[in-house]
PDB file of C-alpha atoms and ligand atoms in Angstrom:
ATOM      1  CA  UNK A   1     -34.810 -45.444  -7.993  1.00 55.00           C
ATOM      2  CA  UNK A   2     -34.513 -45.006  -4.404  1.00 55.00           C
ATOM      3  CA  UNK A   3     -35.771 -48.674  -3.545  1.00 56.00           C
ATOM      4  CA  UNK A   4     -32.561 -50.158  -5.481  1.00 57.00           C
ATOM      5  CA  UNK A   5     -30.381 -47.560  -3.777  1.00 60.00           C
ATOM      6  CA  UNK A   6     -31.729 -49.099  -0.578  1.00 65.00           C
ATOM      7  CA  UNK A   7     -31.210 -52.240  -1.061  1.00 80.00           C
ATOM      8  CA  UNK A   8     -27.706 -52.375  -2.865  1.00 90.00           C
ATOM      9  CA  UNK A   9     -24.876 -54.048  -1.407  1.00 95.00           C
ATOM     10  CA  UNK A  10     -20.961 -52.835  -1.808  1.00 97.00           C
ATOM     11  CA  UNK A  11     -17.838 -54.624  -0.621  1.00 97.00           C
ATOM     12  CA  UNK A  12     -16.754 -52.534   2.452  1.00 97.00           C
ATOM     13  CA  UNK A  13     -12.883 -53.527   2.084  1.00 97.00           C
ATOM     14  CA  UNK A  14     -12.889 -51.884  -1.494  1.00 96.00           C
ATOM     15  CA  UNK A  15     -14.914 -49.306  -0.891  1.00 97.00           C
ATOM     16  CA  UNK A  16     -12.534 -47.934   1.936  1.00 97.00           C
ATOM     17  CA  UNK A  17     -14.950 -48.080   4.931  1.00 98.00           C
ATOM     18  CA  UNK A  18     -12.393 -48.983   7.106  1.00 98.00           C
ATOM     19  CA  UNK A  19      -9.181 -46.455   6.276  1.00 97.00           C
ATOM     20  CA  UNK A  20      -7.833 -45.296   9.205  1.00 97.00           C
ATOM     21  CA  UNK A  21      -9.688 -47.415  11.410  1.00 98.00           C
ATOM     22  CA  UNK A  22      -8.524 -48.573  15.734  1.00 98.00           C
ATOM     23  CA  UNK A  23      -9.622 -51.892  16.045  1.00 98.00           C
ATOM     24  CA  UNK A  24     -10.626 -52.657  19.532  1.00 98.00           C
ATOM     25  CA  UNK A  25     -11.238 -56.084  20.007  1.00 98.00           C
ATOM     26  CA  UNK A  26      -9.024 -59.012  18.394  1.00 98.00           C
ATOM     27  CA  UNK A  27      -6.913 -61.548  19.370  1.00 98.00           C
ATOM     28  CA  UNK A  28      -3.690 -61.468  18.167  1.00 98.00           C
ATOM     29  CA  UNK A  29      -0.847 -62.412  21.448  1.00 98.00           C
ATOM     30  CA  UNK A  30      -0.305 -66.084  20.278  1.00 97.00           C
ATOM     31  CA  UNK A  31      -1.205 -69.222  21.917  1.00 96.00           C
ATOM     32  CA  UNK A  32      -3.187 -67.873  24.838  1.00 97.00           C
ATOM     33  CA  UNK A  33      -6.158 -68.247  23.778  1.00 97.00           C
ATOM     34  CA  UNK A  34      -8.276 -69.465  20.796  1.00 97.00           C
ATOM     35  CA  UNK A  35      -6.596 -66.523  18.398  1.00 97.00           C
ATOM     36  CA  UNK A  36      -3.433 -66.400  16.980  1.00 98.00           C
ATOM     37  CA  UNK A  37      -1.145 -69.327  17.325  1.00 98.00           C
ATOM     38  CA  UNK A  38       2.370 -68.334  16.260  1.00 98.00           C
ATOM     39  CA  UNK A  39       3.937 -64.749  16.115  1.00 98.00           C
ATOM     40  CA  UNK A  40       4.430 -65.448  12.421  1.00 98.00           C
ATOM     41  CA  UNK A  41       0.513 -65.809  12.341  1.00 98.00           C
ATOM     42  CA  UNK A  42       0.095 -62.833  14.550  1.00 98.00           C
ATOM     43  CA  UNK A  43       2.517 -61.060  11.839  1.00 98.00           C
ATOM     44  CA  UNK A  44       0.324 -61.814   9.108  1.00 98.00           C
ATOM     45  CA  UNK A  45      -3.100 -60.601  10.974  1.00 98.00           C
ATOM     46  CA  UNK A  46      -1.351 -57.705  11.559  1.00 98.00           C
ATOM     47  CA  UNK A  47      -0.311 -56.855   7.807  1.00 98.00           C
ATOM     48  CA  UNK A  48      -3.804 -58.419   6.693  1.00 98.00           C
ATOM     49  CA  UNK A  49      -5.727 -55.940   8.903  1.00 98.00           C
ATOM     50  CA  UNK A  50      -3.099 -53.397   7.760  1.00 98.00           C
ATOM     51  CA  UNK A  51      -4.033 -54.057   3.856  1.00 98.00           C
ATOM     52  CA  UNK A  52      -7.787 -53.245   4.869  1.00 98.00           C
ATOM     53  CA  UNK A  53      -7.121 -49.721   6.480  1.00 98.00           C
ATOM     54  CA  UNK A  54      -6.885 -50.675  10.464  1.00 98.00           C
ATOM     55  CA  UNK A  55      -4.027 -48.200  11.668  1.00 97.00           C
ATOM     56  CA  UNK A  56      -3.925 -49.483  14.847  1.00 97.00           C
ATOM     57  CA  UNK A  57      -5.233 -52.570  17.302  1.00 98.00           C
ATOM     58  CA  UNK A  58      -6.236 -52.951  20.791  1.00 98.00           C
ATOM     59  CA  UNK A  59      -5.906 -56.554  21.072  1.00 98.00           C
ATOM     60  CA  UNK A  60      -8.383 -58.441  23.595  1.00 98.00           C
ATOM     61  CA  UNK A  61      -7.521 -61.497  25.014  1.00 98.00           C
ATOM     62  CA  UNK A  62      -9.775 -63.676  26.684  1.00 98.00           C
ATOM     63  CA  UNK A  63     -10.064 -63.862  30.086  1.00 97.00           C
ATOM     64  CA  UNK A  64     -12.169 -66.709  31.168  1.00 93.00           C
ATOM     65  CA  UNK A  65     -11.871 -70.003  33.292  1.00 90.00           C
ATOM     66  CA  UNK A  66     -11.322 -71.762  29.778  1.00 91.00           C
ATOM     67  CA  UNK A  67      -7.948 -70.327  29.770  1.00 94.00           C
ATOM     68  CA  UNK A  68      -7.147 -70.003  33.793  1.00 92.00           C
ATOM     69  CA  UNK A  69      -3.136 -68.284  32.770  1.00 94.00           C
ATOM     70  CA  UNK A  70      -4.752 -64.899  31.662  1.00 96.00           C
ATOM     71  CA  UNK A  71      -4.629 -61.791  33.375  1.00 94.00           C
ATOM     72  CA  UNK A  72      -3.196 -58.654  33.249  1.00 94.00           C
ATOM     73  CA  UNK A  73       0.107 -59.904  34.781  1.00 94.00           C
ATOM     74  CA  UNK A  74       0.554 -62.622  32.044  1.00 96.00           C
ATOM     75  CA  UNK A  75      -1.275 -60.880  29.258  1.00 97.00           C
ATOM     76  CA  UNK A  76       1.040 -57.671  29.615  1.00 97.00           C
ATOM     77  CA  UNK A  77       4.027 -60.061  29.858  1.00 97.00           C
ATOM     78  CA  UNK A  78       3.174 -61.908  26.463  1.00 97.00           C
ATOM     79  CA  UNK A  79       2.324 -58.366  24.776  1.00 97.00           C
ATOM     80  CA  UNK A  80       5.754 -56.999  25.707  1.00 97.00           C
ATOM     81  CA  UNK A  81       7.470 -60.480  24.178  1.00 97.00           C
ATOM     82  CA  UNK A  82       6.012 -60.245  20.768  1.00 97.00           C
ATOM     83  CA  UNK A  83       6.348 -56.308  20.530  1.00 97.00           C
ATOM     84  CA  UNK A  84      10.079 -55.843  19.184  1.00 97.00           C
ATOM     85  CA  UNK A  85       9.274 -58.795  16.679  1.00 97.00           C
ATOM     86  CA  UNK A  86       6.462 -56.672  15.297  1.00 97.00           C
ATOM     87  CA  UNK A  87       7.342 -53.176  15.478  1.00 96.00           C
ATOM     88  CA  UNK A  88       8.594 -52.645  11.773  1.00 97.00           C
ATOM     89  CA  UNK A  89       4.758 -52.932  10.498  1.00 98.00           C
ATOM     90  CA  UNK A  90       4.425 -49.705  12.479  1.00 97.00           C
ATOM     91  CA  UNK A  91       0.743 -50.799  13.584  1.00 97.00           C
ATOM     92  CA  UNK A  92       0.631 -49.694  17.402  1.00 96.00           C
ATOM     93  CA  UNK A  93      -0.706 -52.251  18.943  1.00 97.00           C
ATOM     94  CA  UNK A  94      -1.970 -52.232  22.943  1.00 96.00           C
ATOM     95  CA  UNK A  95      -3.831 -54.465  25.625  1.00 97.00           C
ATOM     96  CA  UNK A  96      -7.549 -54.552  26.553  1.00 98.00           C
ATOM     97  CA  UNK A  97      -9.252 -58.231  27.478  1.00 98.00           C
ATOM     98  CA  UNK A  98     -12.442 -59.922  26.718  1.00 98.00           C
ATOM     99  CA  UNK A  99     -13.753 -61.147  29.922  1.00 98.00           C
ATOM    100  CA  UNK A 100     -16.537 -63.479  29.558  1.00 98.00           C
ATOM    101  CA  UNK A 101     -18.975 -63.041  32.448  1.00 97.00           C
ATOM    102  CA  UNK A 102     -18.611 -66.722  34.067  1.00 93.00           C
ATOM    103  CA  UNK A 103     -18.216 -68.087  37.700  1.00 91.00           C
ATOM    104  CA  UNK A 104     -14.516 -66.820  37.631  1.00 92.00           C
ATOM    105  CA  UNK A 105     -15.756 -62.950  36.830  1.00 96.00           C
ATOM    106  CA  UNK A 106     -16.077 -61.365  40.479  1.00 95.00           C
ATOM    107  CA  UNK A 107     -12.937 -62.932  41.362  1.00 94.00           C
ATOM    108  CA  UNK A 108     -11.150 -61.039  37.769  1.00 94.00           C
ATOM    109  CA  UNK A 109     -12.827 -57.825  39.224  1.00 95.00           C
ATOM    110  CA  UNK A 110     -10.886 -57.474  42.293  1.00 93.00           C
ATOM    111  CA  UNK A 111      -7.639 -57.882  40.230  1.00 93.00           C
ATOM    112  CA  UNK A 112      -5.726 -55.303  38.254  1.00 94.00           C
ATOM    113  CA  UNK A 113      -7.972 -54.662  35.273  1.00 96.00           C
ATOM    114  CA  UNK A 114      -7.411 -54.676  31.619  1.00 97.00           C
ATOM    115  CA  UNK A 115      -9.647 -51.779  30.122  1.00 97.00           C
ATOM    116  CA  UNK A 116      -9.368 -50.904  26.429  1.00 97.00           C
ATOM    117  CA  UNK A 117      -5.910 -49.742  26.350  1.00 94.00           C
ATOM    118  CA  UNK A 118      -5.988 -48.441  29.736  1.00 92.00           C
ATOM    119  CA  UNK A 119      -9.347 -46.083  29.203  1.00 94.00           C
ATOM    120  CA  UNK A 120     -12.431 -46.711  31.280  1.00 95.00           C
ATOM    121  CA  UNK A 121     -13.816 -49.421  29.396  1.00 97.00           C
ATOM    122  CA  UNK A 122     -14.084 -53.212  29.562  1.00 98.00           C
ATOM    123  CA  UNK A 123     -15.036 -55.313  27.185  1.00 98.00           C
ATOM    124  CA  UNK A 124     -17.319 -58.044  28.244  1.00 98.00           C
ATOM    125  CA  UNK A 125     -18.955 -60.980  26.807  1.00 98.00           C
ATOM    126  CA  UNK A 126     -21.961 -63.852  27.950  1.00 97.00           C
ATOM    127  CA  UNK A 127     -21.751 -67.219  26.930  1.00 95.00           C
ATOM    128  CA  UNK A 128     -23.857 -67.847  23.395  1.00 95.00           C
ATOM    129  CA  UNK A 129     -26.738 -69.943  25.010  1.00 94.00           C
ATOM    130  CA  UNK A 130     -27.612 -67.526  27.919  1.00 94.00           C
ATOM    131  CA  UNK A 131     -26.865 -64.641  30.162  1.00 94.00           C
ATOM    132  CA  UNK A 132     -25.895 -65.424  33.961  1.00 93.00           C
ATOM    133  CA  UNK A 133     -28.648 -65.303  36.023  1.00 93.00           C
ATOM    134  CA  UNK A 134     -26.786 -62.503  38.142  1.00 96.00           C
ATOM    135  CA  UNK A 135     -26.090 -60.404  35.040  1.00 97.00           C
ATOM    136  CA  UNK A 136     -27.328 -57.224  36.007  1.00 97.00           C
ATOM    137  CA  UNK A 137     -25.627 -57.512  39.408  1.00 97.00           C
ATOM    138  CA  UNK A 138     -22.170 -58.091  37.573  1.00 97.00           C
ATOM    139  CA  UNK A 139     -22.739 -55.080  35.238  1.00 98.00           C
ATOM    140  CA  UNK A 140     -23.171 -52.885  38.601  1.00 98.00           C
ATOM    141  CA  UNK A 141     -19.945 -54.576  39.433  1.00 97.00           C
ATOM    142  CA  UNK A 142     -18.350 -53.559  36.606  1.00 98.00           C
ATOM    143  CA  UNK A 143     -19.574 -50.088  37.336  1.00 97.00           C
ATOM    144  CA  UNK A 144     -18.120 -50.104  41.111  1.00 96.00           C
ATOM    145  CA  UNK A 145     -15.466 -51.077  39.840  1.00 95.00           C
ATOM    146  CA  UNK A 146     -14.804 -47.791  38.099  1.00 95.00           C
ATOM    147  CA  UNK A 147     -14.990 -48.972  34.442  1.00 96.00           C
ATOM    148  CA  UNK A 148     -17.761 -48.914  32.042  1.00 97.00           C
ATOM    149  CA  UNK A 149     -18.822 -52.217  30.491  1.00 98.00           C
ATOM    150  CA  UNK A 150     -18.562 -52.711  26.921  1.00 98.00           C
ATOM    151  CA  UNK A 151     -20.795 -55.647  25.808  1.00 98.00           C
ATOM    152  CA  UNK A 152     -18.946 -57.124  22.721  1.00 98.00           C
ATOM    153  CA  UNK A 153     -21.089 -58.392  19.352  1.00 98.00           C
ATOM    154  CA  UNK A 154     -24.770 -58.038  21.355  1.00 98.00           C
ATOM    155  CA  UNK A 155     -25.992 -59.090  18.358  1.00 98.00           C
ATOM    156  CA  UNK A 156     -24.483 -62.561  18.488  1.00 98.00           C
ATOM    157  CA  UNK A 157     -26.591 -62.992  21.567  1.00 98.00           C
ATOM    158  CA  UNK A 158     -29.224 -64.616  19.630  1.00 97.00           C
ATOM    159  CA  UNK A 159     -31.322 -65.406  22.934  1.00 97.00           C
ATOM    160  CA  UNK A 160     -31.648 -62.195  24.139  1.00 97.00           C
ATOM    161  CA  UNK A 161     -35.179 -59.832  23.391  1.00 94.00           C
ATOM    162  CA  UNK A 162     -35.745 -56.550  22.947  1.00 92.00           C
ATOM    163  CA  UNK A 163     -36.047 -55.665  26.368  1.00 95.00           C
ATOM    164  CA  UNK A 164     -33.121 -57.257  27.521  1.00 96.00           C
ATOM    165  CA  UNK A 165     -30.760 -54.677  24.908  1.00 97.00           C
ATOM    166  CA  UNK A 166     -32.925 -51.805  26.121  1.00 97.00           C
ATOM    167  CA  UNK A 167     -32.326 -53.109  29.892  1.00 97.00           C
ATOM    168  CA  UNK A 168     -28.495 -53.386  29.501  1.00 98.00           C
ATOM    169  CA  UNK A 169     -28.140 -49.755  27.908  1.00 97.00           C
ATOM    170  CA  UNK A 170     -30.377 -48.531  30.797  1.00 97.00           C
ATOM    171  CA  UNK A 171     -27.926 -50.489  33.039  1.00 98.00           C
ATOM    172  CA  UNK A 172     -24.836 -48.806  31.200  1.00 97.00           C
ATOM    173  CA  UNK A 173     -23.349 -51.039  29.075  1.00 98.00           C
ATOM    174  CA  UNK A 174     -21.995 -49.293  25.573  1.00 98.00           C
ATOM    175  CA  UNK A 175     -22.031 -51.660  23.202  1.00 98.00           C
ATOM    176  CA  UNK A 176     -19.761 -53.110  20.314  1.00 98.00           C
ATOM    177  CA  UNK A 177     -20.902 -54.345  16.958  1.00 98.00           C
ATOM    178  CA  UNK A 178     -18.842 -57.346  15.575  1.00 98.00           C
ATOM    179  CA  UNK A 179     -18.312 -55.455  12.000  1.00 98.00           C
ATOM    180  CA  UNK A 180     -18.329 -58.587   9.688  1.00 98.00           C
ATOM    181  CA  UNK A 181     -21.820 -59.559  11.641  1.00 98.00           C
ATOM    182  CA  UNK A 182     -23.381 -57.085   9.146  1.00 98.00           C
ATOM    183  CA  UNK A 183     -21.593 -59.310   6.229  1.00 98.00           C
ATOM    184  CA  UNK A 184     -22.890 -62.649   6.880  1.00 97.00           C
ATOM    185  CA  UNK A 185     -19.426 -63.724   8.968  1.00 95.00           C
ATOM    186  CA  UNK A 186     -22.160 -65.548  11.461  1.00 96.00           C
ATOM    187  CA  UNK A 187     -25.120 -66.722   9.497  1.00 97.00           C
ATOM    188  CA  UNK A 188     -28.125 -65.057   8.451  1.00 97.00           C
ATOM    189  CA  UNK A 189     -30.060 -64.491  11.976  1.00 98.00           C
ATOM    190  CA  UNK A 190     -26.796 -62.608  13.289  1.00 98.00           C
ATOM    191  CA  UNK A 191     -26.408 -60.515  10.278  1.00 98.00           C
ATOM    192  CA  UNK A 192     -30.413 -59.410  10.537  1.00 98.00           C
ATOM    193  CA  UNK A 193     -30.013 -58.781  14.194  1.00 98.00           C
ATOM    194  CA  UNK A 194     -26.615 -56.127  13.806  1.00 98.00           C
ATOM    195  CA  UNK A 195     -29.137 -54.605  11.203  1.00 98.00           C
ATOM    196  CA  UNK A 196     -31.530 -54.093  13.562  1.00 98.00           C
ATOM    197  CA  UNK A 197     -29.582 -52.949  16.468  1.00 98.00           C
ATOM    198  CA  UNK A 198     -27.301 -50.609  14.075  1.00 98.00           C
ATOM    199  CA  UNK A 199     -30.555 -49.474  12.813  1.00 97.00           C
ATOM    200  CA  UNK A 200     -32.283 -48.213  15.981  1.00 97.00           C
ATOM    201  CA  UNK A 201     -28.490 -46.464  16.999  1.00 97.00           C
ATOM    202  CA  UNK A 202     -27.576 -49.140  20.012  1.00 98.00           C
ATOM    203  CA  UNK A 203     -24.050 -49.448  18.921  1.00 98.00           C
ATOM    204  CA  UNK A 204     -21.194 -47.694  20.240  1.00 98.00           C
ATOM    205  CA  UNK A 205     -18.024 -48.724  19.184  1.00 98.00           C
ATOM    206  CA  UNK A 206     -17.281 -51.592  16.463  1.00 98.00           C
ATOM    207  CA  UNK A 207     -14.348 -54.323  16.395  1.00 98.00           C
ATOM    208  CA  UNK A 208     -13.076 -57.277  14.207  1.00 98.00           C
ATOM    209  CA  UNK A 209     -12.588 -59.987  16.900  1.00 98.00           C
ATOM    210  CA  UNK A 210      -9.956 -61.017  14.303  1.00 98.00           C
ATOM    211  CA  UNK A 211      -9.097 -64.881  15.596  1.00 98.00           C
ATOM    212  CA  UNK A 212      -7.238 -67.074  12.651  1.00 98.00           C
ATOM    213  CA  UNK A 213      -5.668 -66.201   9.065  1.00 98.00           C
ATOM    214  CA  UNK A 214      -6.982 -68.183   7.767  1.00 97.00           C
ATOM    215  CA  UNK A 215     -10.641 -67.147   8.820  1.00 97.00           C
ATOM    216  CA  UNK A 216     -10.028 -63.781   8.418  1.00 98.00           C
ATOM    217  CA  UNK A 217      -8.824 -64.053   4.895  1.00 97.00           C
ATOM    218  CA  UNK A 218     -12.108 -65.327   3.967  1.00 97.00           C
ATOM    219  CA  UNK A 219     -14.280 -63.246   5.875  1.00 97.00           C
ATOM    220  CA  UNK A 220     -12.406 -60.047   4.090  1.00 97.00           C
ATOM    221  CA  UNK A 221     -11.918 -61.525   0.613  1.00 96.00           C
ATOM    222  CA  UNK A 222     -16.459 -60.965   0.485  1.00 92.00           C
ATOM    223  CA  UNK A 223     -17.398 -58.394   2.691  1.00 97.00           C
ATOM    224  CA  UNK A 224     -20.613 -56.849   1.631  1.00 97.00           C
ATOM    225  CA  UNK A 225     -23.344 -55.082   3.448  1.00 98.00           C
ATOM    226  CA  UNK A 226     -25.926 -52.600   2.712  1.00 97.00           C
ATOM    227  CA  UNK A 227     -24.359 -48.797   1.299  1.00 96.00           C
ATOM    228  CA  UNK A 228     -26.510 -47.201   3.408  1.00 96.00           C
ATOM    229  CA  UNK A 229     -24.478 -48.542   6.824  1.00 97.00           C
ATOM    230  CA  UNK A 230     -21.590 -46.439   5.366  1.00 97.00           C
ATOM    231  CA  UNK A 231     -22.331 -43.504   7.773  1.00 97.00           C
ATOM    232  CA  UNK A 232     -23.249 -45.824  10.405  1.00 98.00           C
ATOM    233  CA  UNK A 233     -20.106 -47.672  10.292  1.00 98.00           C
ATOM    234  CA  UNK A 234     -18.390 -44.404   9.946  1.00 98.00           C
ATOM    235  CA  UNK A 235     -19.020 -42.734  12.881  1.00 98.00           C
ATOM    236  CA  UNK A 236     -18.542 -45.982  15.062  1.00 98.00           C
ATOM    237  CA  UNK A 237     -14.756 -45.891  13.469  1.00 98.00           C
ATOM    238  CA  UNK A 238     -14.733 -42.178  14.925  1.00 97.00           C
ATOM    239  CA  UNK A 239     -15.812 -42.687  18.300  1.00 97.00           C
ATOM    240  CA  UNK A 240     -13.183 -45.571  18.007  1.00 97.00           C
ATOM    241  CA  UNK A 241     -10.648 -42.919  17.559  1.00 95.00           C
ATOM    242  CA  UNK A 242     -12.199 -40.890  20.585  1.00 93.00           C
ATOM    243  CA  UNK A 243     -11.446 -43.413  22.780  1.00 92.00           C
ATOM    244  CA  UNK A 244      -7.891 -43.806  21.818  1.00 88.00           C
ATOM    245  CA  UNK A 245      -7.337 -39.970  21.305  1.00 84.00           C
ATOM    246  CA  UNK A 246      -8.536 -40.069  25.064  1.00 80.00           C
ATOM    247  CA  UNK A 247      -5.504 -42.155  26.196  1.00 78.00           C
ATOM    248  CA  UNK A 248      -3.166 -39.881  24.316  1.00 70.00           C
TER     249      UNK A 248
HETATM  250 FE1  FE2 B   1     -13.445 -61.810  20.915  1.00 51.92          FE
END
C-alpha cells in the first residue's frame, strides 16, 4: 500500500545511507570553538563518524567575533598539531570554516580565506533570530571575492520565508542541509522545514555539524527519517564527493 510506503520511517545509520560519505561541515580541532574540547574527544568523533560510514571530514571551524583567535593562520596551525595524533584512523581530514555573517565578516573577507578544503566554496551561516540587514550585499561579497557561498542548515533559519530561500539561490548561494535536521536533531519545526526544502530540490550539499560526543552519540543512536529521502540524501553524499574529487 503505497500510502504506508510513504510514510515509513528507517534508521539511516543501519540502513547504510551514509557509507562512504565526505562530511563537510563539523567541528572537530579542539578548544577553539564550541566543538570538540580535547584531542581525545576529537579522537572519538572521528572513530564515531567512522562507525557510521563518513570516509572522510572537512572540518569547519567557526569564524566569528565570539571566538576573535580564528582564522586561517591559527585554524591551519591547530589542524597541523592534532594531525600526527590522529592519522592511524586513516580518516583524511582537511580545513574549511563556518563564518557567521556578523559585524566582523567584511573584515574576514579581505583575509586569506578558508573555502571547503581549498575549493571555491565557503560555508556561511546567519545568526538564528535574523539575517543582517546587509545580507544580500555580503553574499555579492562573497562572490567578489571569488568563492561561492554555501549557506549551512537554511532550514534552521526558522525566520526566513519562502521568498527569502528563493532570493538567496537567485543570489547564488548553494546550500547545505544539516542531515540529522531531517531526524528530529532540532525539534519538530526544523525537521518539517529540511522536508520541505529537500522536497522542492534546494539543497546542495549535506553535513553533520558534528559538535560534542556526547551529543552526537545520541543524535546517531535514533536516526530516522522518511525511506523515501534515501535518493535524496544520496545524491547530496555524491555531489559531496564532487567537490572533493575536484581538489584532487
Ligand atoms: Fe557548524
Amino acid at each position: 500500500m503505497w500510502w504506508l510506503t510513504k510514510r515509513k520511517k528507517v534508521d539511516i545509520i543501519s540502513a547504510g545511507w551514509l557509507e562512504g560519505m565526505t562530511d563537510i561541515h563539523c567541528h572537530l580541532i579542539p578548544a577553539v570553538d564550541d566543538g570538540s574540547r580535547s584531542l581525545d574527544e576529537s579522537r572519538q568523533l572521528i572513530e564515531a563518524m567512522r562507525s557510521i560510514g563518513i570516509q572522510r571530514i572537512i572540518t569547519t571551524p567557526h569564524i566569528y567575533r565570539r571566538y576573535p583567535h580564528n582564522d586561517s593562520n591559527t585554524l591551519h596551525e591547530g589542524l597541523e598539531r592534532i594531525l600526527p595524533d590522529l592519522s592511524d584512523l586513516g580518516v583524511p581530514l582537511t580545513l574549511g570554516a563556518e563564518y557567521m555573517m556578523d559585524e566582523g565578516f567584511e573584515t574576514q573577507l579581505t583575509k586569506p580565506l578558508l573555502t571547503l578544503g581549498s575549493s571555491k566554496y565557503l560555508l556561511i551561516e546567519t545568526s538564528f533570530v535574523g539575517a543582517p540587514l546587509d545580507l544580500y550585499r555580503l553574499i555579492q561579497l562573497v562572490i567578489s571575492a571569488g568563492a561561492i557561498p554555501m549557506l549551512a542548515h537554511p532550514e534552521r533559519y526558522l525566520y526566513m520565508g519562502d521568498e527569502e530561500y528563493s532570493r538567496l539561490r537567485g543570489a547564488g548561494c548553494a546550500f547545505q542541509l544539516n542531515l540529522f535536521s531531517l531526524t528530529g536533531m532540532y525539534g519538530e519545526q526544523v525537521e518539517k522545514r529540511a522536508q520541505q526544502l529537500l522536497e522542492r530540490g534546494f539543497y546542495n550539499f549535506v553535513g553533520t555539524d558534528t559538535h560534542r560526543i556526547d551529543f552526537f552519540r545520541k543524535t546517531i543512536s535514533s536516526a530516522k527519517t522518511y525511506a523515501r529521502y534515501r535518493e535524496p540524501i544520496r545524491s547530496l553524499i555524491s555531489n559531496n564527493q564532487t567537490l572533493v574529487a575536484s581538489l584532487e
